[in-house]
């Protein structure tokens, strides 16, 4: 990589700032949330709004961070998907630090709360720090007042608090499902045709199969059927009658997505696993007015007897549709 003299000097300043104790001076002049304004050129991976980005002011060679794009202050605000993504990223972090820097150990460091953060803004971030020797985290141990048993007792005596936080967390933050839920709908018209959607480029599966209308259930306040019908309306422009829905199949299913990570110029397939419910609505007017939108670019009615032979419909999907014959 050829850099201009200016850029080279700046890069070397970043590199040496911690070691030369210049960091605090530089930091004071920033004055805004740097994590809301990440520099794309330092990001090397991203998924579900979580990025892996190199630090400007690394503690050690190979140091990087896992940061949500959203400005949130605490782990409790992370959605199930974001948290799960971070869990995966810590796995990738450990592997990649060993591959690139030959260091087997990693320290994951995450700070919360105003005094602990001190100089840093409150946007949550997880440091991934290659750990080859203990000198990087010298602990300044304090003279203790409590023995281990006394310390345990203090927390045990706070049991009412712990229980109330546990309950509060359950109602406020705990997601209802560890596995995502997908609901989709077999729309069958009076000509014995099933409605399929061609997916927009950025939402395509791999292989590029046709799908039924429907998708991820994100909300938790409404029923699966209501969430499904809302999603279907977004995609096809029709609000179907909830009382006519019938559950045809419920299973754990896989979808293979074509994933693109532009930071490392990569595209590859990735499998996601869901609880997957398929519903049926029948006796629909073949001439019903529809409009493809959302992740759907085109709609197509396919004769139910032709579905077995269609090579752009997945085998598990055919099995499910077979159940209604
Ligand atoms: Zn922020």
GROMACS .gro file of N, CA and C in nm, residues 12 29 57 78 84 100 111 123 129 138 155 181 193-194 222 226 229 242 266 268 276-277 298 303 308 318 320:
model
   81
   12UNK      N    1   0.125   0.681   1.175
   12UNK     CA    2   0.230   0.650   1.273
   12UNK      C    3   0.201   0.719   1.407
   29UNK      N    4  -0.994   1.619   2.243
   29UNK     CA    5  -1.033   1.708   2.134
   29UNK      C    6  -1.141   1.648   2.045
   57UNK      N    7  -0.617   0.361   1.820
   57UNK     CA    8  -0.516   0.364   1.925
   57UNK      C    9  -0.508   0.228   1.994
   78UNK      N   10  -2.897  -0.489   2.382
   78UNK     CA   11  -2.872  -0.565   2.259
   78UNK      C   12  -2.989  -0.659   2.231
   84UNK      N   13  -2.626  -1.255   1.973
   84UNK     CA   14  -2.582  -1.380   1.911
   84UNK      C   15  -2.471  -1.352   1.810
  100UNK      N   16  -0.350  -1.456   1.243
  100UNK     CA   17  -0.278  -1.339   1.189
  100UNK      C   18  -0.158  -1.304   1.276
  111UNK      N   19  -1.656  -0.243   2.907
  111UNK     CA   20  -1.679  -0.160   3.026
  111UNK      C   21  -1.817  -0.097   3.018
  123UNK      N   22  -2.101   0.461   2.419
  123UNK     CA   23  -2.140   0.367   2.314
  123UNK      C   24  -2.070   0.233   2.340
  129UNK      N   25  -0.841  -0.815   2.259
  129UNK     CA   26  -0.700  -0.780   2.279
  129UNK      C   27  -0.614  -0.906   2.281
  138UNK      N   28  -0.201  -0.486   3.391
  138UNK     CA   29  -0.153  -0.481   3.529
  138UNK      C   30  -0.270  -0.439   3.617
  155UNK      N   31  -2.368  -1.026   4.886
  155UNK     CA   32  -2.452  -1.046   4.767
  155UNK      C   33  -2.573  -1.133   4.797
  181UNK      N   34  -3.813  -1.721   1.433
  181UNK     CA   35  -3.935  -1.784   1.382
  181UNK      C   36  -3.966  -1.727   1.244
  193UNK      N   37  -5.373  -2.289  -0.815
  193UNK     CA   38  -5.238  -2.233  -0.832
  193UNK      C   39  -5.190  -2.177  -0.698
  194UNK      N   40  -5.057  -2.186  -0.678
  194UNK     CA   41  -4.996  -2.135  -0.554
  194UNK      C   42  -4.915  -2.010  -0.587
  222UNK      N   43  -4.808  -0.943   1.890
  222UNK     CA   44  -4.920  -1.002   1.818
  222UNK      C   45  -4.899  -1.150   1.796
  226UNK      N   46  -5.111  -1.294   1.288
  226UNK     CA   47  -5.123  -1.150   1.260
  226UNK      C   48  -4.992  -1.093   1.203
  229UNK      N   49  -4.962  -1.209   0.843
  229UNK     CA   50  -5.050  -1.138   0.749
  229UNK      C   51  -5.000  -0.995   0.723
  242UNK      N   52  -5.766  -1.339   0.859
  242UNK     CA   53  -5.697  -1.422   0.959
  242UNK      C   54  -5.776  -1.549   0.994
  266UNK      N   55  -1.623  -1.013   0.002
  266UNK     CA   56  -1.651  -1.157   0.004
  266UNK      C   57  -1.799  -1.183  -0.015
  268UNK      N   58  -2.053  -1.543   0.008
  268UNK     CA   59  -2.058  -1.686   0.032
  268UNK      C   60  -2.194  -1.722   0.090
  276UNK      N   61  -4.011  -2.294   1.184
  276UNK     CA   62  -4.073  -2.252   1.058
  276UNK      C   63  -4.217  -2.303   1.050
  277UNK      N   64  -4.309  -2.211   1.049
  277UNK     CA   65  -4.451  -2.247   1.038
  277UNK      C   66  -4.503  -2.208   0.900
  298UNK      N   67  -4.120  -0.981  -0.780
  298UNK     CA   68  -4.219  -1.027  -0.877
  298UNK      C   69  -4.299  -1.140  -0.817
  303UNK      N   70  -4.909  -2.357  -1.110
  303UNK     CA   71  -5.003  -2.468  -1.096
  303UNK      C   72  -4.950  -2.567  -0.993
  308UNK      N   73  -4.393  -3.004  -0.829
  308UNK     CA   74  -4.299  -3.117  -0.814
  308UNK      C   75  -4.183  -3.107  -0.913
  318UNK      N   76  -4.136  -2.820  -0.141
  318UNK     CA   77  -4.227  -2.909  -0.216
  318UNK      C   78  -4.296  -3.008  -0.124
  320UNK      N   79  -4.367  -2.972   0.190
  320UNK     CA   80  -4.470  -2.904   0.269
  320UNK      C   81  -4.595  -2.880   0.184
   0.00000   0.00000   0.00000
